[in-house]
Short mmCIF file of C-alpha atoms and ligand atoms in Angstrom, two decimals:
data_model
loop_
_atom_site.label_atom_id
_atom_site.label_comp_id
_atom_site.label_asym_id
_atom_site.label_seq_id
_atom_site.Cartn_x
_atom_site.Cartn_y
_atom_site.Cartn_z
CA MET L 1 56.45 215.68 387.27
CA ASN L 2 56.20 218.22 385.40
CA SER L 3 57.82 220.57 387.58
CA LEU L 4 60.89 218.98 387.14
CA PHE L 5 60.84 219.60 383.80
CA ARG L 6 62.95 222.54 381.96
CA LYS L 7 60.27 225.64 381.19
CA ASP L 8 62.46 226.45 378.02
CA LEU L 9 61.26 223.24 376.58
CA SER L 10 57.73 223.48 377.07
CA ASP L 11 57.16 224.27 373.83
CA PHE L 12 59.90 222.09 372.10
CA LYS L 13 58.49 219.32 370.08
CA PRO L 14 61.03 215.58 369.44
CA TYR L 15 62.49 215.69 366.04
CA GLU L 16 60.44 213.98 363.56
CA ALA L 17 61.79 213.04 360.16
CA GLU L 18 59.23 213.10 357.31
CA VAL L 19 57.88 209.06 357.64
CA ASN L 20 55.97 208.29 354.31
CA ASN L 21 55.75 205.56 352.12
CA CYS L 22 56.69 207.39 348.95
CA GLN L 23 59.15 205.09 346.01
CA VAL L 24 60.31 208.39 345.36
CA ILE L 25 62.16 209.57 348.45
CA LEU L 26 63.79 213.56 347.44
CA ASN L 27 62.83 215.20 351.10
CA ALA L 28 66.24 215.14 352.82
CA ASN L 29 69.46 215.82 350.46
CA GLU L 30 70.74 212.27 350.67
CA SER L 31 72.63 211.02 347.66
CA PHE L 32 70.50 208.47 345.19
CA ILE L 33 73.31 206.26 345.02
CA ASN L 34 74.54 203.61 348.20
CA ILE L 35 77.98 204.31 348.25
CA GLU L 36 78.69 201.26 350.22
CA LYS L 37 77.20 198.90 347.72
CA GLN L 38 80.04 200.15 345.79
CA LEU L 39 82.77 199.11 347.92
CA GLU L 40 80.75 196.07 349.63
CA GLU L 41 83.38 193.50 349.70
CA GLU L 42 85.80 195.76 351.43
CA ILE L 43 83.68 197.64 353.90
CA ILE L 44 83.17 193.78 354.89
CA ASN L 45 86.42 193.00 355.54
CA VAL L 46 87.04 196.23 357.64
CA ILE L 47 84.18 195.42 359.94
CA LYS L 48 85.08 191.89 360.62
CA ASP L 49 88.72 193.39 362.07
CA ILE L 50 86.72 195.57 364.39
CA LYS L 51 86.89 194.95 367.96
CA ILE L 52 83.39 195.03 369.40
CA ASN L 53 84.77 194.43 372.92
CA ARG L 54 86.91 197.79 372.45
CA TYR L 55 85.81 201.53 373.28
CA PRO L 56 86.34 203.25 369.69
CA ASP L 57 89.94 205.58 369.17
CA PRO L 58 88.41 208.97 370.71
CA THR L 59 90.14 211.21 368.50
CA GLY L 60 89.85 208.89 365.43
CA GLU L 61 93.67 209.49 364.31
CA LYS L 62 93.64 206.82 361.55
CA LEU L 63 89.92 208.63 359.87
CA ARG L 64 91.35 212.10 360.27
CA LYS L 65 94.80 211.45 358.48
CA VAL L 66 92.59 209.83 355.70
CA TYR L 67 90.22 213.29 355.79
CA GLY L 68 93.13 215.53 356.46
CA TYR L 69 94.32 214.25 353.09
CA TYR L 70 90.87 214.36 351.05
CA SER L 71 90.29 217.64 352.46
CA GLY L 72 93.44 219.33 352.34
CA ALA L 73 93.27 219.91 356.41
CA ASP L 74 95.95 219.22 358.59
CA LYS L 75 94.84 216.18 360.91
CA GLU L 76 95.63 218.15 363.99
CA LYS L 77 93.13 220.72 362.87
CA ILE L 78 89.76 218.00 362.65
CA MET L 79 87.79 217.02 365.18
CA ILE L 80 85.47 214.06 364.25
CA GLY L 81 81.50 213.97 365.09
CA ASN L 82 78.56 212.06 365.53
CA GLY L 83 77.14 213.91 362.13
CA SER L 84 77.91 217.31 362.32
CA ASP L 85 74.91 218.26 364.09
CA GLU L 86 76.62 216.97 366.99
CA LEU L 87 79.62 218.90 366.43
CA ILE L 88 77.07 222.06 365.94
CA SER L 89 75.62 220.91 369.84
CA ILE L 90 79.47 220.82 370.67
CA VAL L 91 80.12 223.90 369.33
CA CYS L 92 76.93 225.88 371.37
CA ASN L 93 78.29 223.55 374.01
CA THR L 94 81.97 225.40 374.17
CA PHE L 95 81.01 228.89 373.74
CA VAL L 96 77.68 229.62 375.01
CA ASN L 97 76.25 230.56 378.34
CA SER L 98 72.91 230.96 379.56
CA GLY L 99 71.66 234.18 378.23
CA ASP L 100 74.48 234.55 375.87
CA LYS L 101 73.26 235.47 371.97
CA ILE L 102 73.82 233.35 368.54
CA VAL L 103 73.46 234.57 365.15
CA LYS L 104 71.86 232.30 362.21
CA LEU L 105 70.15 233.68 359.10
CA ASN L 106 67.17 233.08 358.02
CA PRO L 107 66.45 231.03 356.61
CA ASP L 108 68.92 228.40 356.87
CA PHE L 109 69.66 225.45 358.89
CA SER L 110 67.46 224.78 361.50
CA MET L 111 69.77 222.64 364.09
CA TYR L 112 71.83 226.13 364.97
CA LYS L 113 68.41 227.70 366.41
CA ILE L 114 67.47 224.47 368.43
CA TYR L 115 71.09 223.55 369.76
CA GLY L 116 71.37 227.24 370.26
CA VAL L 117 68.08 227.46 372.90
CA LEU L 118 68.68 224.26 373.86
CA HIS L 119 72.19 225.42 375.51
CA GLY L 120 70.71 228.60 376.76
CA ALA L 121 71.37 230.88 374.19
CA GLU L 122 69.46 234.04 372.60
CA VAL L 123 68.87 232.74 368.98
CA LEU L 124 68.77 235.61 366.75
CA GLU L 125 67.84 235.75 363.03
CA TYR L 126 68.98 237.95 360.08
CA ASP L 127 66.85 237.96 357.29
CA LEU L 128 68.40 237.32 353.85
CA ASN L 129 66.75 239.52 351.08
CA GLU L 130 63.95 239.09 349.15
CA ASP L 131 66.00 236.74 346.54
CA PHE L 132 68.01 235.06 349.43
CA THR L 133 71.04 236.41 348.65
CA LEU L 134 72.90 238.18 352.04
CA ASP L 135 73.67 242.13 352.38
CA ILE L 136 76.93 241.47 353.99
CA ASP L 137 77.44 244.62 354.96
CA ASP L 138 74.50 244.90 356.30
CA PHE L 139 74.75 241.55 358.14
CA ILE L 140 78.14 242.58 359.91
CA ASN L 141 76.51 245.55 360.85
CA PHE L 142 73.63 243.12 362.79
CA VAL L 143 76.79 241.08 364.35
CA ASN L 144 78.66 244.21 365.59
CA ASN L 145 75.47 245.69 367.19
CA GLU L 146 74.00 242.15 368.82
CA LYS L 147 77.75 240.80 369.64
CA PRO L 148 77.03 237.34 369.55
CA LYS L 149 79.30 234.41 370.93
CA VAL L 150 78.71 232.28 367.70
CA VAL L 151 77.35 233.31 364.47
CA PHE L 152 76.09 230.01 361.86
CA VAL L 153 76.20 230.15 358.37
CA SER L 154 75.73 227.60 355.84
CA VAL L 155 77.55 227.69 352.32
CA PRO L 156 76.04 226.92 350.13
CA ASN L 157 72.83 227.95 352.12
CA ASN L 158 70.52 224.57 353.49
CA PRO L 159 67.39 225.25 352.32
CA THR L 160 67.85 227.92 349.11
CA GLY L 161 70.85 226.26 347.94
CA GLY L 162 72.18 230.02 347.82
CA ILE L 163 76.16 230.89 348.27
CA VAL L 164 78.02 233.44 349.46
CA LYS L 165 80.95 234.52 347.98
CA LYS L 166 84.50 233.73 349.75
CA ALA L 167 85.60 237.43 349.62
CA ASP L 168 82.36 237.98 351.53
CA ILE L 169 82.85 235.05 354.04
CA LEU L 170 86.23 236.64 354.86
CA LYS L 171 84.98 240.11 355.46
CA LEU L 172 82.75 238.71 357.92
CA ILE L 173 85.30 236.93 359.57
CA THR L 174 87.61 240.04 359.87
CA SER L 175 84.49 242.23 361.01
CA VAL L 176 83.14 240.50 363.93
CA ASN L 177 84.44 239.93 367.30
CA SER L 178 82.28 236.51 367.33
CA ILE L 179 83.02 232.88 366.66
CA VAL L 180 81.97 232.42 362.54
CA VAL L 181 81.07 228.95 361.93
CA ILE L 182 81.03 228.24 358.31
CA ASP L 183 78.85 225.14 357.73
CA GLU L 184 80.27 223.55 354.28
CA ALA L 185 77.81 220.15 354.06
CA TYR L 186 77.74 220.74 350.56
CA PHE L 187 81.00 221.41 349.84
CA GLU L 188 81.31 218.60 347.16
CA PHE L 189 78.37 219.83 344.96
CA TYR L 190 80.10 223.66 345.24
CA GLY L 191 83.51 223.30 345.33
CA ASN L 192 84.42 226.33 346.84
CA THR L 193 85.77 226.14 350.27
CA VAL L 194 87.74 228.64 353.27
CA ILE L 195 89.23 225.59 354.92
CA ASP L 196 93.05 226.47 353.62
CA GLU L 197 91.83 229.89 356.09
CA ILE L 198 91.51 228.25 359.38
CA ASP L 199 95.14 229.20 360.32
CA ASN L 200 94.67 232.91 359.14
CA TYR L 201 91.58 233.69 361.48
CA ASP L 202 91.56 233.32 365.40
CA ASN L 203 87.46 232.65 365.09
CA LEU L 204 87.06 230.31 361.75
CA ILE L 205 85.35 227.28 362.07
CA ILE L 206 84.22 224.98 359.66
CA LEU L 207 81.98 222.21 359.67
CA ARG L 208 81.61 219.14 357.28
CA THR L 209 79.61 216.30 356.91
CA ALA L 210 79.60 212.83 355.17
CA SER L 211 75.72 212.92 354.79
CA LYS L 212 75.35 214.08 351.58
CA ILE L 213 77.70 212.42 349.44
CA GLY L 214 76.49 208.56 349.70
CA LEU L 215 77.12 208.55 353.77
CA ALA L 216 73.93 209.89 355.51
CA ALA L 217 73.65 206.10 357.66
CA LEU L 218 77.02 206.32 358.74
CA ARG L 219 76.12 209.66 361.25
CA LEU L 220 79.85 211.05 360.66
CA GLY L 221 80.83 215.07 360.39
CA PHE L 222 84.13 216.77 360.68
CA LEU L 223 84.73 220.22 362.34
CA ILE L 224 88.26 222.06 361.08
CA THR L 225 89.48 224.87 363.23
CA ASN L 226 92.60 226.63 364.31
CA SER L 227 94.53 224.78 367.28
CA ALA L 228 93.73 227.16 369.84
CA LEU L 229 89.76 226.80 369.22
CA LEU L 230 90.42 223.16 368.72
CA MET L 231 91.85 222.92 372.35
CA GLU L 232 89.07 224.73 373.79
CA ILE L 233 86.03 222.49 371.80
CA TYR L 234 88.15 219.25 372.47
CA LYS L 235 87.30 219.98 376.53
CA VAL L 236 83.61 219.63 375.68
CA LYS L 237 83.72 216.36 372.96
CA PRO L 238 82.34 213.31 374.27
CA PRO L 239 85.15 211.06 374.40
CA TYR L 240 83.98 208.35 372.53
CA ASN L 241 81.14 209.79 370.21
CA VAL L 242 81.79 208.41 367.00
CA ASN L 243 81.46 204.90 366.84
CA SER L 244 84.21 202.28 365.56
CA ILE L 245 82.52 200.94 362.54
CA THR L 246 81.57 204.40 361.34
CA GLN L 247 85.44 205.23 361.94
CA GLU L 248 86.67 202.22 359.85
CA ILE L 249 83.89 202.43 357.10
CA GLY L 250 84.43 206.18 356.29
CA ALA L 251 88.06 206.07 356.75
CA LEU L 252 87.86 203.09 353.97
CA ILE L 253 85.58 205.44 352.18
CA TYR L 254 87.62 209.03 352.15
CA GLU L 255 90.34 206.62 351.04
CA ASN L 256 88.67 205.96 347.85
CA LYS L 257 88.29 209.82 346.79
CA GLN L 258 87.86 208.58 343.23
CA VAL L 259 84.67 206.89 344.03
CA ILE L 260 83.11 209.94 346.08
CA GLU L 261 84.23 212.13 343.32
CA ASP L 262 82.66 210.19 340.42
CA ASN L 263 79.75 209.80 342.67
CA ILE L 264 79.53 213.79 342.86
CA SER L 265 80.03 214.29 338.86
CA ARG L 266 76.78 211.67 337.88
CA ILE L 267 74.91 213.62 340.81
CA LEU L 268 75.48 217.20 338.92
CA ARG L 269 74.93 215.46 335.52
CA GLU L 270 71.36 214.58 337.25
CA LYS L 271 70.96 217.53 338.75
CA SER L 272 71.97 219.80 335.92
CA SER L 273 69.11 217.57 333.25
CA LEU L 274 66.61 218.39 336.30
CA GLN L 275 67.52 221.98 336.53
CA ILE L 276 66.48 222.21 332.34
CA SER L 277 63.43 219.87 332.92
CA LEU L 278 61.83 222.05 335.54
CA LEU L 279 62.94 225.51 334.10
CA SER L 280 61.09 224.37 330.75
CA LEU L 281 58.26 223.11 333.44
CA SER L 282 57.89 226.96 334.63
CA GLU L 283 57.54 228.88 331.37
CA ARG L 284 54.17 226.65 331.76
CA ILE L 285 52.90 228.28 334.82
CA ASN L 286 55.11 230.72 336.39
CA PHE L 287 57.24 229.42 339.39
CA LYS L 288 60.55 230.22 340.39
CA ILE L 289 63.60 228.07 340.15
CA TYR L 290 66.65 229.38 342.89
CA PRO L 291 70.06 228.86 342.00
CA SER L 292 71.51 226.04 343.59
CA GLY L 293 75.26 225.12 344.64
CA THR L 294 74.19 221.87 346.17
CA ASN L 295 72.60 218.67 345.69
CA PHE L 296 68.67 220.22 345.50
CA ILE L 297 66.61 222.69 343.69
CA LEU L 298 64.41 224.97 345.68
CA ILE L 299 61.41 226.66 344.37
CA GLU L 300 58.64 229.02 344.95
CA ILE L 301 55.06 228.62 343.71
CA GLU L 302 51.89 229.75 344.87
CA GLU L 303 50.58 226.37 345.14
CA ALA L 304 53.23 224.85 347.03
CA GLU L 305 51.09 223.28 349.45
CA GLU L 306 48.73 221.70 347.16
CA LEU L 307 51.57 220.60 344.76
CA TYR L 308 53.31 219.46 347.81
CA GLU L 309 50.29 216.89 348.57
CA TYR L 310 49.73 215.75 345.22
CA LEU L 311 53.59 214.67 344.49
CA LYS L 312 52.72 212.92 347.93
CA ASP L 313 49.92 211.48 346.34
CA GLU L 314 52.03 210.66 343.19
CA GLY L 315 54.57 208.95 345.17
CA VAL L 316 56.99 211.53 345.51
CA SER L 317 58.48 212.98 348.65
CA VAL L 318 59.64 216.23 348.78
CA ARG L 319 60.72 218.88 351.67
CA PHE L 320 57.69 221.62 351.93
CA PHE L 321 58.49 224.12 354.88
CA GLY L 322 55.16 226.27 355.02
CA LYS L 323 55.47 229.28 356.78
CA GLY L 324 57.67 232.11 356.91
CA ARG L 325 59.83 233.21 353.85
CA LEU L 326 59.61 229.59 352.83
CA GLU L 327 55.83 229.65 352.88
CA ASN L 328 55.42 228.92 349.06
CA CYS L 329 58.97 227.47 348.46
CA ILE L 330 59.25 223.17 347.63
CA ARG L 331 63.11 221.98 348.23
CA ILE L 332 63.77 219.06 345.73
CA THR L 333 66.71 216.83 346.22
CA VAL L 334 68.08 215.62 343.15
CA GLY L 335 67.10 211.74 342.70
CA ASN L 336 68.24 209.31 339.55
CA SER L 337 67.26 210.12 336.50
CA ASP L 338 64.42 207.21 337.10
CA GLU L 339 63.09 209.47 339.93
CA ASN L 340 63.51 212.57 338.20
CA ARG L 341 61.08 211.41 335.71
CA ILE L 342 58.53 210.25 338.13
CA LEU L 343 58.97 213.99 339.62
CA LEU L 344 58.58 216.09 336.65
CA GLU L 345 56.02 213.64 334.57
CA ALA L 346 53.73 214.29 338.25
CA ILE L 347 54.70 217.93 338.32
CA ASN L 348 53.52 218.15 334.92
CA LYS L 349 50.04 216.41 335.88
CA PHE L 350 50.16 218.70 338.19
CA LEU L 351 50.12 221.68 336.27
CA GLY L 352 47.95 219.88 333.57
CA ASP L 353 45.38 219.87 335.90
CA LYS L 354 45.74 223.15 337.21
C1 PLP V 401 72.74 218.01 356.12
C2 PLP V 401 73.08 219.47 356.99
C3 PLP V 401 73.71 218.92 358.48
C4 PLP V 401 73.47 217.90 359.03
O1 PLP V 401 74.61 217.40 358.63
P1 PLP V 401 74.75 215.27 359.77
O2 PLP V 401 76.12 214.99 359.13
O3 PLP V 401 74.14 214.34 359.03
O4 PLP V 401 74.55 216.00 360.67
C5 PLP V 401 74.46 219.89 358.62
N1 PLP V 401 74.13 221.32 358.05
C6 PLP V 401 73.68 221.31 357.31
C7 PLP V 401 73.68 223.21 356.31
C8 PLP V 401 72.82 220.28 356.75
O5 PLP V 401 72.19 220.42 355.28
#
């Protein structure tokens, strides 16, 4: 039977989301606010009206209209996806033939590589600077030498939290003959976007997600690009990829922009106080805190693995990578004030035990 399996998948492992019994979950960049609770009545009402016996609207007309209003993009330039993960896969499927190249940064979001390889691409990684900033001119040279079909860049970057200035993003787009995907998964926490530029360039695609603003369970993502690229990408989109429940709840919540904005403000307030507390802890034993345009904070500490295990024993789950440039790094999602206090007390105890 093994002879029927794809040889290029022999080293692959099924994606395992970390399962643990921790009471404080700060490992997946989710929101600590359950947005559905805030609109519970209305959500129940829209679910009641769904015709479960009928297929969902393939293009999500209503949801695109609401998201267009929310994001400032024209609804005819938006495609919906089953999470932005699926849209990454769809982009690869649209542009990549077996043997074509794609380029991603290192470190950056891991799914670019996974979907790239799954679609037969040769995946090339370009290293960020030691401090996780991007040397844009050198990167442009790299891309122009390799001539990939697609370049993926998350802005802000997951897992570093770092940003690339808009002028540099536009320079990249104009300087290369590749599709450039700017993944704005953390847009709501950063505030800057290139969404208003999609009609000015023929090679720009933007990705957004509902997952980081309190809707991870829905599995909903958005792709925004110019009409020519969108038409090409529609050839590949599975017709009924986003189910009716997700479409209805998504439309309801994005219509309540004020609820989303209030929640983001709350998360950003918690982030500021977490950053201040981490900074004062870092003066006791030297660890590095990277600047972040997101809802998480990356720290670098020599005893990263020990700290990660220690926190887990204390009931706090954070993200540890344990290899490459991220060997000594831990990514901490901003939690609510109680969760952050428990985290800080645990780090404090860990440092005290040193
Ligand atoms: C979380 C994340 C995604 C995935 O979003 P889903 O919509 O949940 O699939 C995509 N890109 C980046 C950079 C992310 O951090």
